[in-house]
Amino acid sequence: MSESIEQPYVYRHRELVEPDWTRFPGWRDVTAQDWASAQWQRAHCVKNLKQLRELMGDLLTEAFYADLERDQAERATMSMLVPPQMMNTMVSEQTWADGSMPAAGLEFTRAFYADPVRRYMLPVFSDRRTDWPSHPHATRDSLHEHDMWAVEGLTHRYPTKVLAEMLPTCPQYCGHCTRMDLVGNSTAVIDKLKLTGKPVDRYAAMLDYLQRTPQVRDVVVSGGDVANMPWKNLEGFLDKLLDVENIRDIRLATKALMGLPQHWLQGDVVEGVARVSAKARSRGVSIAIHTHVNSAQSVTPLVADAAKAMLEAGVRDVRNQGVLMRGVNDSTEQLLDLCFALQDDAMVTPYYFYMCDMIPFSEHWRLSLAEAQHLQHSMMGYLPGFATPRIVCDVPFVGKRWVHQVDSYDTERGMSFWRKNYRTSIEGADTDALSRDYVYYDPIYTLPEAGQQWWREQGDHDAAHAVAVDRAAASREASERDIALV
């Protein structure tokens, strides 16, 4: 195609860069050997304001620290935990507009506020909405995963697939975590739930359930993040899982492939993945790794090395599941830049982008369904078909749906209505489950003024929800009657 044709998005290959960590005052003396050590990375995570100050020196103003401290006290659903690898991608060489690092003080602070990785790893109070910080229908376990536990930690939500929550910790805590109800430390506003059973007993119960439930063929092994399990424990579980006759797909969920690639480059881990992969191939089981990258600047040579090491060790694929977030990746250019960075040099397949779930204090991140539909449309045609990610809405009680699969959509009040084609594990006796409307809500501030006013006037939001569902059902029935008369 002629270079003279103007396209909405212009592809250009960008070489991956490992940012220079010595630009931060607290890491000026850190050696390449230290940086490559998973143990050093874990020991030097940023967990509080004191450690962030020690790292940043005079780069940030006092106003930023006050903003962050207020968020931790009044809004944060996740405690601070940012590995050096992730910190090092904030205000990195990739983001310097004129090729030079912003000056310490106001200039660097402005760049730090604007940084997409910072926006979801170190959220501050001024990031959040003050009109609608949480949607009225936001819930701690927004996808009702705990309601669908077959045994503790094993969510049976889809007919042939389960989610195994192996542990409640990660090497890094993302502000938008959909499992904020369980994962991580309690915060000032969220008292976390706790897994009660001993790990060995929980894992045994999971395996027993899978052996007794032959319709399950696919297991997502997650948490938390499996990178926080000692490898010998994770391999022991996977080895037993591979002995379950009906299991044909295993997916290891780990954001640490990006946030702490040093873990996945450790010799014992690479060798262990090779053993598990060899057993999987011998049994005809597909084993893959799913990671979570939201911004192109997070894809560095170390991340590419970790992904390639896993592929060389024998996993079938390394795939990315990002989350759409305002200020992080809410433009076509940002999404395509990320997908090409993953695909070109890291050999990671773009797979999904989820709409941010309806958890407390997440409204400033969430996009409307209409915005997500536009982004899906605008991405088409640039990437190979197998590497064109689907943008999905994870509808409560329904599951993943492509954003264009919506059944009906009230754009004024920001209510989208969805149908389902299977029953979850809590609906076995529900004869109406497949004919009912299920609702997902847009952020209220994205609505036209009439819609925002309607929400301001709703005193009983549960009643408004019920009325909306009834109205959508009546509209559908009328449409079906009209079609039948044609």
Short mmCIF file of C-alpha atoms in Angstrom, two decimals:
data_model
loop_
_atom_site.label_atom_id
_atom_site.label_comp_id
_atom_site.label_asym_id
_atom_site.label_seq_id
_atom_site.Cartn_x
_atom_site.Cartn_y
_atom_site.Cartn_z
CA MET A 1 0.00 0.00 0.00
CA SER A 2 1.34 3.41 -0.92
CA GLU A 3 3.12 5.32 1.84
CA SER A 4 1.29 8.45 0.73
CA ILE A 5 -2.08 7.16 1.95
CA GLU A 6 -2.99 8.82 5.23
CA GLN A 7 -4.13 6.32 7.87
CA PRO A 8 -5.79 6.98 11.25
CA TYR A 9 -2.95 5.01 12.89
CA VAL A 10 0.61 4.87 11.58
CA TYR A 11 2.56 1.74 12.46
CA ARG A 12 6.23 2.07 13.23
CA HIS A 13 8.44 -0.50 14.86
CA ARG A 14 9.89 0.68 18.18
CA GLU A 15 12.95 -0.97 19.67
CA LEU A 16 12.36 -2.12 23.24
CA VAL A 17 14.31 -0.19 25.87
CA GLU A 18 15.23 -1.16 29.44
CA PRO A 19 15.01 2.19 31.22
CA ASP A 20 18.06 3.39 33.16
CA TRP A 21 17.11 2.77 36.79
CA THR A 22 20.04 4.87 38.03
CA ARG A 23 18.09 8.02 37.04
CA PHE A 24 16.25 7.58 40.35
CA PRO A 25 18.34 8.87 43.28
CA GLY A 26 17.65 5.80 45.43
CA TRP A 27 18.98 3.41 42.77
CA ARG A 28 22.08 5.29 41.62
CA ASP A 29 24.37 2.54 42.91
CA VAL A 30 22.27 -0.48 41.88
CA THR A 31 24.25 -2.82 39.61
CA ALA A 32 23.00 -4.77 36.61
CA GLN A 33 23.56 -7.95 38.65
CA ASP A 34 21.31 -6.63 41.41
CA TRP A 35 18.66 -5.61 38.91
CA ALA A 36 18.58 -9.07 37.34
CA SER A 37 18.00 -10.71 40.74
CA ALA A 38 14.41 -11.67 41.57
CA GLN A 39 15.35 -11.64 45.25
CA TRP A 40 16.68 -8.06 45.00
CA GLN A 41 13.55 -6.98 43.14
CA ARG A 42 11.25 -8.41 45.80
CA ALA A 43 13.31 -6.92 48.63
CA HIS A 44 13.20 -3.41 47.14
CA CYS A 45 9.52 -3.03 46.29
CA VAL A 46 7.94 0.32 47.11
CA LYS A 47 5.44 -0.37 49.88
CA ASN A 48 4.90 3.01 51.53
CA LEU A 49 5.49 6.74 51.27
CA LYS A 50 8.79 6.56 53.15
CA GLN A 51 10.25 4.13 50.61
CA LEU A 52 8.92 6.19 47.70
CA ARG A 53 10.60 9.30 49.15
CA GLU A 54 13.89 7.44 49.55
CA LEU A 55 13.72 6.31 45.95
CA MET A 56 12.68 9.62 44.39
CA GLY A 57 14.79 12.06 46.37
CA ASP A 58 13.92 15.58 45.21
CA LEU A 59 12.15 14.49 42.00
CA LEU A 60 8.62 14.82 43.39
CA THR A 61 7.02 17.73 45.20
CA GLU A 62 5.48 17.46 48.65
CA ALA A 63 2.04 17.97 47.10
CA PHE A 64 2.25 14.61 45.36
CA TYR A 65 3.08 12.76 48.58
CA ALA A 66 0.16 14.45 50.35
CA ASP A 67 -2.11 13.44 47.46
CA LEU A 68 -0.94 9.84 47.67
CA GLU A 69 -1.22 9.74 51.47
CA ARG A 70 -4.81 11.00 51.34
CA ASP A 71 -5.73 8.34 48.78
CA GLN A 72 -4.27 5.59 50.95
CA ALA A 73 -6.33 6.86 53.88
CA GLU A 74 -9.65 7.50 52.11
CA ARG A 75 -9.93 5.67 48.77
CA ALA A 76 -7.34 2.94 48.13
CA THR A 77 -8.73 -0.58 47.83
CA MET A 78 -5.20 -2.00 47.42
CA SER A 79 -2.13 -1.32 49.52
CA MET A 80 1.05 -0.04 47.89
CA LEU A 81 3.33 -2.69 46.40
CA VAL A 82 5.30 -1.78 43.28
CA PRO A 83 8.36 -3.82 42.21
CA PRO A 84 11.42 -1.90 40.98
CA GLN A 85 10.85 -3.28 37.47
CA MET A 86 7.46 -1.55 37.32
CA MET A 87 8.62 1.66 39.01
CA ASN A 88 11.39 1.87 36.44
CA THR A 89 8.90 2.15 33.57
CA MET A 90 7.30 5.30 35.04
CA VAL A 91 8.53 8.54 33.44
CA SER A 92 11.05 6.46 31.52
CA GLU A 93 12.99 7.24 28.36
CA GLN A 94 10.00 6.14 26.28
CA THR A 95 7.91 8.98 27.70
CA TRP A 96 10.39 11.86 27.46
CA ALA A 97 8.96 14.17 24.81
CA ASP A 98 12.25 15.94 24.00
CA GLY A 99 14.54 13.02 24.78
CA SER A 100 15.62 14.34 28.17
CA MET A 101 14.39 13.54 31.65
CA PRO A 102 12.03 16.14 33.16
CA ALA A 103 13.67 18.39 35.73
CA ALA A 104 13.22 17.60 39.41
CA GLY A 105 10.32 19.28 41.14
CA LEU A 106 7.26 20.59 39.33
CA GLU A 107 8.29 19.35 35.87
CA PHE A 108 8.97 15.78 36.97
CA THR A 109 5.88 15.76 39.20
CA ARG A 110 3.66 16.80 36.27
CA ALA A 111 5.13 13.97 34.18
CA PHE A 112 4.65 11.52 37.06
CA TYR A 113 1.01 12.50 37.47
CA ALA A 114 0.45 11.95 33.73
CA ASP A 115 2.28 8.63 33.53
CA PRO A 116 -0.07 5.77 32.54
CA VAL A 117 1.66 3.14 34.68
CA ARG A 118 1.63 5.43 37.70
CA ARG A 119 -2.09 6.08 37.19
CA TYR A 120 -3.06 2.53 38.07
CA MET A 121 -0.12 1.37 40.24
CA LEU A 122 0.13 4.47 42.47
CA PRO A 123 -3.31 6.12 42.31
CA VAL A 124 -3.70 9.40 44.20
CA PHE A 125 -6.74 11.14 45.61
CA SER A 126 -6.89 13.76 42.86
CA ASP A 127 -7.16 10.99 40.26
CA ARG A 128 -10.51 9.85 41.66
CA ARG A 129 -13.92 11.26 40.84
CA THR A 130 -15.44 13.44 43.55
CA ASP A 131 -18.97 13.45 42.07
CA TRP A 132 -19.25 9.69 41.67
CA PRO A 133 -16.12 8.05 43.18
CA SER A 134 -18.01 4.72 43.15
CA HIS A 135 -20.99 3.67 41.06
CA PRO A 136 -24.11 3.08 43.21
CA HIS A 137 -24.03 -0.57 42.05
CA ALA A 138 -20.30 -1.11 42.65
CA THR A 139 -19.51 -4.12 44.84
CA ARG A 140 -16.39 -5.54 46.43
CA ASP A 141 -16.72 -8.88 44.61
CA SER A 142 -18.14 -7.39 41.44
CA LEU A 143 -18.14 -10.66 39.48
CA HIS A 144 -19.58 -12.72 42.37
CA GLU A 145 -16.69 -15.16 42.17
CA HIS A 146 -16.95 -16.12 45.84
CA ASP A 147 -20.64 -16.94 45.36
CA MET A 148 -19.57 -19.47 42.74
CA TRP A 149 -16.89 -21.27 44.76
CA ALA A 150 -17.29 -25.01 44.34
CA VAL A 151 -14.75 -25.42 47.13
CA GLU A 152 -12.80 -22.63 48.82
CA GLY A 153 -10.89 -20.73 46.15
CA LEU A 154 -12.25 -22.65 43.13
CA THR A 155 -14.75 -20.60 41.14
CA HIS A 156 -16.94 -22.66 38.79
CA ARG A 157 -18.48 -19.87 36.73
CA TYR A 158 -18.48 -21.25 33.19
CA PRO A 159 -19.74 -24.70 32.11
CA THR A 160 -16.34 -26.14 31.13
CA LYS A 161 -13.92 -23.80 32.92
CA VAL A 162 -12.88 -23.04 36.49
CA LEU A 163 -10.69 -20.47 38.21
CA ALA A 164 -8.32 -21.71 40.91
CA GLU A 165 -7.40 -18.92 43.33
CA MET A 166 -4.26 -20.49 44.71
CA LEU A 167 -3.22 -17.69 47.06
CA PRO A 168 -4.28 -14.13 48.00
CA THR A 169 -1.03 -12.27 47.29
CA CYS A 170 0.83 -10.83 44.30
CA PRO A 171 4.32 -9.41 43.69
CA GLN A 172 2.53 -6.15 42.84
CA TYR A 173 -0.84 -4.66 43.73
CA CYS A 174 -2.79 -2.89 40.98
CA GLY A 175 -5.22 -0.19 42.04
CA HIS A 176 -8.01 -1.55 39.82
CA CYS A 177 -7.76 -5.20 40.99
CA THR A 178 -11.06 -7.00 40.40
CA ARG A 179 -10.26 -9.35 43.31
CA MET A 180 -9.64 -6.49 45.73
CA ASP A 181 -12.11 -8.21 48.09
CA LEU A 182 -9.62 -11.01 48.78
CA VAL A 183 -6.21 -10.13 47.37
CA GLY A 184 -3.59 -8.19 49.29
CA ASN A 185 -3.48 -6.45 52.64
CA SER A 186 -6.45 -4.69 54.17
CA THR A 187 -6.54 -0.93 53.60
CA ALA A 188 -8.10 1.91 55.54
CA VAL A 189 -11.36 1.48 53.59
CA ILE A 190 -11.38 -2.25 52.76
CA ASP A 191 -11.09 -5.04 55.32
CA LYS A 192 -10.04 -7.99 53.16
CA LEU A 193 -11.52 -11.44 53.34
CA LYS A 194 -9.21 -14.31 54.26
CA LEU A 195 -8.85 -17.82 52.92
CA THR A 196 -9.52 -20.05 55.94
CA GLY A 197 -8.30 -23.47 54.84
CA LYS A 198 -4.68 -24.61 54.87
CA PRO A 199 -3.19 -24.39 51.37
CA VAL A 200 -2.54 -28.12 51.14
CA ASP A 201 -6.16 -28.87 52.09
CA ARG A 202 -7.58 -26.29 49.69
CA TYR A 203 -5.49 -27.63 46.78
CA ALA A 204 -6.54 -31.19 47.57
CA ALA A 205 -10.21 -30.15 47.63
CA MET A 206 -9.81 -28.41 44.26
CA LEU A 207 -8.26 -31.49 42.67
CA ASP A 208 -10.93 -33.73 44.18
CA TYR A 209 -13.69 -31.52 42.73
CA LEU A 210 -12.09 -31.58 39.28
CA GLN A 211 -11.80 -35.36 39.37
CA ARG A 212 -15.50 -35.58 40.27
CA THR A 213 -16.59 -33.04 37.63
CA PRO A 214 -15.68 -34.39 34.18
CA GLN A 215 -17.40 -31.55 32.30
CA VAL A 216 -14.56 -29.23 33.41
CA ARG A 217 -11.68 -29.31 30.93
CA ASP A 218 -10.03 -25.88 31.45
CA VAL A 219 -8.35 -24.52 34.60
CA VAL A 220 -7.06 -20.98 35.09
CA VAL A 221 -4.45 -21.21 37.85
CA SER A 222 -4.38 -17.78 39.42
CA GLY A 223 -4.70 -15.97 42.71
CA GLY A 224 -3.29 -13.50 43.52
CA ASP A 225 -0.38 -14.27 41.25
CA VAL A 226 1.20 -17.69 40.87
CA ALA A 227 4.64 -16.02 40.86
CA ASN A 228 4.19 -15.68 44.63
CA MET A 229 3.97 -19.45 45.10
CA PRO A 230 7.26 -21.24 45.75
CA TRP A 231 7.94 -23.01 42.46
CA LYS A 232 8.07 -26.48 44.02
CA ASN A 233 4.55 -25.95 45.43
CA LEU A 234 3.15 -24.70 42.13
CA GLU A 235 4.79 -27.51 40.18
CA GLY A 236 3.44 -30.05 42.66
CA PHE A 237 -0.10 -28.79 42.08
CA LEU A 238 0.31 -28.67 38.30
CA ASP A 239 1.75 -32.17 38.26
CA LYS A 240 -1.36 -33.48 40.03
CA LEU A 241 -3.63 -31.35 37.85
CA LEU A 242 -2.11 -32.95 34.75
CA ASP A 243 -3.11 -36.35 36.13
CA VAL A 244 -6.80 -35.37 36.09
CA GLU A 245 -8.08 -37.12 32.96
CA ASN A 246 -10.62 -34.49 31.86
CA ILE A 247 -8.27 -31.47 32.00
CA ARG A 248 -7.15 -30.31 28.55
CA ASP A 249 -6.23 -26.64 29.06
CA ILE A 250 -4.20 -25.01 31.83
CA ARG A 251 -3.53 -21.30 31.98
CA LEU A 252 -1.10 -19.77 34.48
CA ALA A 253 -2.09 -16.20 35.34
CA THR A 254 0.83 -13.95 36.27
CA LYS A 255 1.21 -10.21 35.93
CA ALA A 256 4.74 -10.79 37.24
CA LEU A 257 5.85 -11.80 33.76
CA MET A 258 5.79 -8.04 33.19
CA GLY A 259 6.05 -6.70 36.75
CA LEU A 260 8.79 -9.07 37.92
CA PRO A 261 10.21 -10.84 34.83
CA GLN A 262 13.28 -11.69 36.88
CA HIS A 263 11.20 -14.35 38.65
CA TRP A 264 10.35 -16.14 35.40
CA LEU A 265 13.99 -15.98 34.26
CA GLN A 266 15.29 -17.88 37.31
CA GLY A 267 16.94 -21.16 36.37
CA ASP A 268 14.84 -23.34 38.67
CA VAL A 269 11.62 -21.76 37.38
CA VAL A 270 12.57 -22.15 33.70
CA GLU A 271 13.59 -25.78 34.29
CA GLY A 272 10.37 -26.43 36.19
CA VAL A 273 8.22 -24.92 33.43
CA ALA A 274 10.03 -27.17 30.96
CA ARG A 275 9.18 -30.26 33.04
CA VAL A 276 5.53 -29.28 33.36
CA SER A 277 5.30 -28.40 29.66
CA ALA A 278 6.83 -31.73 28.64
CA LYS A 279 4.31 -33.64 30.75
CA ALA A 280 1.48 -31.52 29.33
CA ARG A 281 2.53 -32.27 25.74
CA SER A 282 2.77 -35.98 26.49
CA ARG A 283 -0.83 -35.90 27.72
CA GLY A 284 -2.17 -33.69 24.94
CA VAL A 285 -2.78 -30.79 27.33
CA SER A 286 -2.27 -27.17 26.29
CA ILE A 287 -0.46 -25.06 28.86
CA ALA A 288 -0.19 -21.28 28.42
CA ILE A 289 0.80 -18.22 30.42
CA HIS A 290 -1.53 -15.23 30.68
CA THR A 291 -0.04 -11.94 31.74
CA HIS A 292 -1.42 -8.44 32.27
CA VAL A 293 0.22 -5.50 30.49
CA ASN A 294 -1.66 -2.22 30.12
CA SER A 295 0.87 0.17 28.57
CA ALA A 296 3.48 -0.12 25.83
CA GLN A 297 6.15 1.43 28.05
CA SER A 298 5.91 -1.63 30.33
CA VAL A 299 7.23 -3.90 27.56
CA THR A 300 11.01 -3.91 28.03
CA PRO A 301 13.79 -6.28 26.91
CA LEU A 302 13.61 -8.13 30.24
CA VAL A 303 9.89 -8.71 29.77
CA ALA A 304 10.57 -9.99 26.23
CA ASP A 305 13.32 -12.26 27.56
CA ALA A 306 10.97 -13.74 30.16
CA ALA A 307 8.22 -14.39 27.61
CA LYS A 308 10.66 -16.02 25.19
CA ALA A 309 12.13 -18.14 27.99
CA MET A 310 8.66 -19.50 28.73
CA LEU A 311 8.02 -20.27 25.07
CA GLU A 312 11.40 -21.98 24.74
CA ALA A 313 10.59 -23.98 27.88
CA GLY A 314 7.57 -25.38 26.05
CA VAL A 315 4.44 -23.43 26.95
CA ARG A 316 2.07 -23.26 24.01
CA ASP A 317 1.54 -19.50 24.13
CA VAL A 318 2.07 -16.36 26.20
CA ARG A 319 -1.02 -14.14 26.00
CA ASN A 320 -1.89 -10.71 27.32
CA GLN A 321 -5.09 -9.73 29.11
CA GLY A 322 -5.13 -6.00 29.68
CA VAL A 323 -7.77 -3.78 31.25
CA LEU A 324 -9.18 -0.67 29.58
CA MET A 325 -8.58 2.33 31.81
CA ARG A 326 -9.01 6.02 31.27
CA GLY A 327 -5.70 7.82 31.23
CA VAL A 328 -3.82 4.55 30.72
CA ASN A 329 -4.86 3.01 27.40
CA ASP A 330 -8.12 4.68 26.36
CA SER A 331 -7.06 5.65 22.82
CA THR A 332 -6.66 3.61 19.65
CA GLU A 333 -3.02 4.68 19.41
CA GLN A 334 -2.22 3.57 22.95
CA LEU A 335 -3.86 0.18 22.45
CA LEU A 336 -2.23 -0.50 19.10
CA ASP A 337 1.18 0.68 20.33
CA LEU A 338 0.86 -1.82 23.18
CA CYS A 339 -0.28 -4.66 20.95
CA PHE A 340 2.57 -4.13 18.50
CA ALA A 341 5.13 -3.88 21.32
CA LEU A 342 3.89 -7.22 22.65
CA GLN A 343 3.70 -8.88 19.25
CA ASP A 344 6.78 -7.51 17.51
CA ASP A 345 9.55 -8.15 20.02
CA ALA A 346 8.16 -9.96 23.07
CA MET A 347 6.25 -12.72 21.24
CA VAL A 348 3.25 -12.12 23.52
CA THR A 349 -0.15 -12.50 21.84
CA PRO A 350 -2.65 -9.69 22.51
CA TYR A 351 -5.73 -11.59 23.69
CA TYR A 352 -8.26 -9.56 25.67
CA PHE A 353 -8.87 -6.08 26.95
CA TYR A 354 -11.44 -6.15 29.74
CA MET A 355 -13.57 -3.20 30.67
CA CYS A 356 -12.64 -2.19 34.20
CA ASP A 357 -14.92 -3.93 36.68
CA MET A 358 -17.44 -2.15 38.90
CA ILE A 359 -15.48 -2.20 42.14
CA PRO A 360 -15.52 0.66 44.69
CA PHE A 361 -13.63 3.86 43.81
CA SER A 362 -12.97 2.79 40.22
CA GLU A 363 -15.17 5.26 38.35
CA HIS A 364 -12.27 7.46 37.20
CA TRP A 365 -10.77 4.45 35.39
CA ARG A 366 -13.91 3.04 33.80
CA LEU A 367 -15.00 3.71 30.22
CA SER A 368 -18.53 3.56 28.88
CA LEU A 369 -19.63 0.66 26.72
CA ALA A 370 -19.91 3.05 23.74
CA GLU A 371 -16.29 4.10 24.18
CA ALA A 372 -15.18 0.46 24.33
CA GLN A 373 -17.17 -0.34 21.18
CA HIS A 374 -15.47 2.54 19.37
CA LEU A 375 -12.03 1.30 20.43
CA GLN A 376 -12.79 -2.23 19.24
CA HIS A 377 -13.91 -0.91 15.87
CA SER A 378 -10.91 1.39 15.49
CA MET A 379 -8.38 -1.38 16.19
CA MET A 380 -9.63 -3.73 13.50
CA GLY A 381 -7.49 -4.30 10.41
CA TYR A 382 -4.10 -3.29 11.80
CA LEU A 383 -3.04 -6.46 13.62
CA PRO A 384 -3.09 -10.07 12.40
CA GLY A 385 -6.46 -11.63 13.09
CA PHE A 386 -5.04 -14.05 15.67
CA ALA A 387 -3.41 -11.13 17.50
CA THR A 388 -6.32 -8.69 17.38
CA PRO A 389 -7.53 -8.51 20.99
CA ARG A 390 -11.21 -8.74 21.80
CA ILE A 391 -12.55 -6.03 24.04
CA VAL A 392 -14.94 -7.65 26.49
CA CYS A 393 -17.36 -6.60 29.17
CA ASP A 394 -17.37 -9.02 32.12
CA VAL A 395 -21.04 -8.77 32.97
CA PRO A 396 -21.99 -9.79 36.53
CA PHE A 397 -23.69 -13.21 36.57
CA VAL A 398 -23.10 -13.54 32.82
CA GLY A 399 -19.36 -13.57 32.13
CA LYS A 400 -17.26 -12.27 29.27
CA ARG A 401 -19.15 -10.77 26.36
CA TRP A 402 -17.69 -8.99 23.35
CA VAL A 403 -18.70 -5.36 23.65
CA HIS A 404 -20.80 -5.55 20.47
CA GLN A 405 -22.81 -8.51 21.83
CA VAL A 406 -24.98 -6.20 23.94
CA ASP A 407 -28.67 -7.00 23.59
CA SER A 408 -29.95 -3.45 24.17
CA TYR A 409 -28.38 -0.23 25.42
CA ASP A 410 -29.92 2.77 27.14
CA THR A 411 -27.19 5.33 26.43
CA GLU A 412 -28.95 8.11 28.36
CA ARG A 413 -28.96 6.24 31.66
CA GLY A 414 -25.86 4.20 30.88
CA MET A 415 -27.50 0.80 31.22
CA SER A 416 -26.60 -2.03 28.88
CA PHE A 417 -28.63 -5.25 28.90
CA TRP A 418 -27.12 -8.65 28.21
CA ARG A 419 -28.33 -12.22 27.75
CA LYS A 420 -26.58 -15.46 28.56
CA ASN A 421 -26.45 -18.91 27.04
CA TYR A 422 -25.48 -21.05 30.05
CA ARG A 423 -26.14 -21.24 33.76
CA THR A 424 -23.49 -20.48 36.33
CA SER A 425 -22.93 -22.76 39.29
CA ILE A 426 -25.47 -20.83 41.39
CA GLU A 427 -28.32 -21.07 38.87
CA GLY A 428 -28.86 -24.80 38.48
CA ALA A 429 -32.55 -24.57 39.40
CA ASP A 430 -33.23 -21.16 37.88
CA THR A 431 -35.53 -21.78 34.90
CA ASP A 432 -35.43 -18.10 33.88
CA ALA A 433 -31.64 -17.68 33.88
CA LEU A 434 -31.33 -17.87 30.10
CA SER A 435 -34.19 -15.48 29.36
CA ARG A 436 -33.43 -12.82 31.96
CA ASP A 437 -31.79 -9.44 31.28
CA TYR A 438 -28.54 -8.73 33.12
CA VAL A 439 -27.37 -5.14 33.53
CA TYR A 440 -23.99 -3.46 33.25
CA TYR A 441 -23.63 0.24 34.10
CA ASP A 442 -21.60 2.96 32.42
CA PRO A 443 -19.80 5.51 34.58
CA ILE A 444 -22.38 8.15 35.42
CA TYR A 445 -20.15 11.10 34.54
CA THR A 446 -19.96 9.86 30.93
CA LEU A 447 -23.74 10.20 30.50
CA PRO A 448 -25.62 13.15 29.01
CA GLU A 449 -26.89 15.65 31.58
CA ALA A 450 -30.41 14.15 31.52
CA GLY A 451 -28.99 10.76 32.46
CA GLN A 452 -26.79 12.18 35.20
CA GLN A 453 -29.78 14.03 36.64
CA TRP A 454 -31.83 10.82 36.63
CA TRP A 455 -29.15 9.12 38.72
CA ARG A 456 -28.98 12.04 41.15
CA GLU A 457 -32.71 11.69 41.73
CA GLN A 458 -32.66 7.96 42.46
CA GLY A 459 -32.96 7.35 46.17
CA ASP A 460 -33.47 3.60 45.89
CA HIS A 461 -30.94 2.31 43.38
CA ASP A 462 -32.01 -1.32 43.77
CA ALA A 463 -35.55 -0.37 42.82
CA ALA A 464 -34.27 1.61 39.83
CA HIS A 465 -32.30 -1.44 38.75
CA ALA A 466 -35.42 -3.64 38.91
CA VAL A 467 -37.49 -1.11 36.93
CA ALA A 468 -34.78 -0.89 34.26
CA VAL A 469 -34.68 -4.68 33.86
CA ASP A 470 -38.48 -4.85 33.56
CA ARG A 471 -38.49 -2.05 31.00
CA ALA A 472 -35.83 -3.77 28.88
CA ALA A 473 -37.76 -7.05 29.00
CA ALA A 474 -40.98 -5.33 27.94
CA SER A 475 -39.19 -3.61 25.07
CA ARG A 476 -37.78 -6.93 23.86
CA GLU A 477 -41.14 -8.66 24.06
CA ALA A 478 -42.73 -5.87 22.02
CA SER A 479 -39.98 -6.16 19.39
CA GLU A 480 -40.44 -9.92 19.20
CA ARG A 481 -44.20 -9.48 18.71
CA ASP A 482 -43.59 -6.96 15.92
CA ILE A 483 -41.22 -9.36 14.17
CA ALA A 484 -43.71 -12.19 14.48
CA LEU A 485 -46.37 -10.05 12.78
CA VAL A 486 -44.20 -9.25 9.77
#
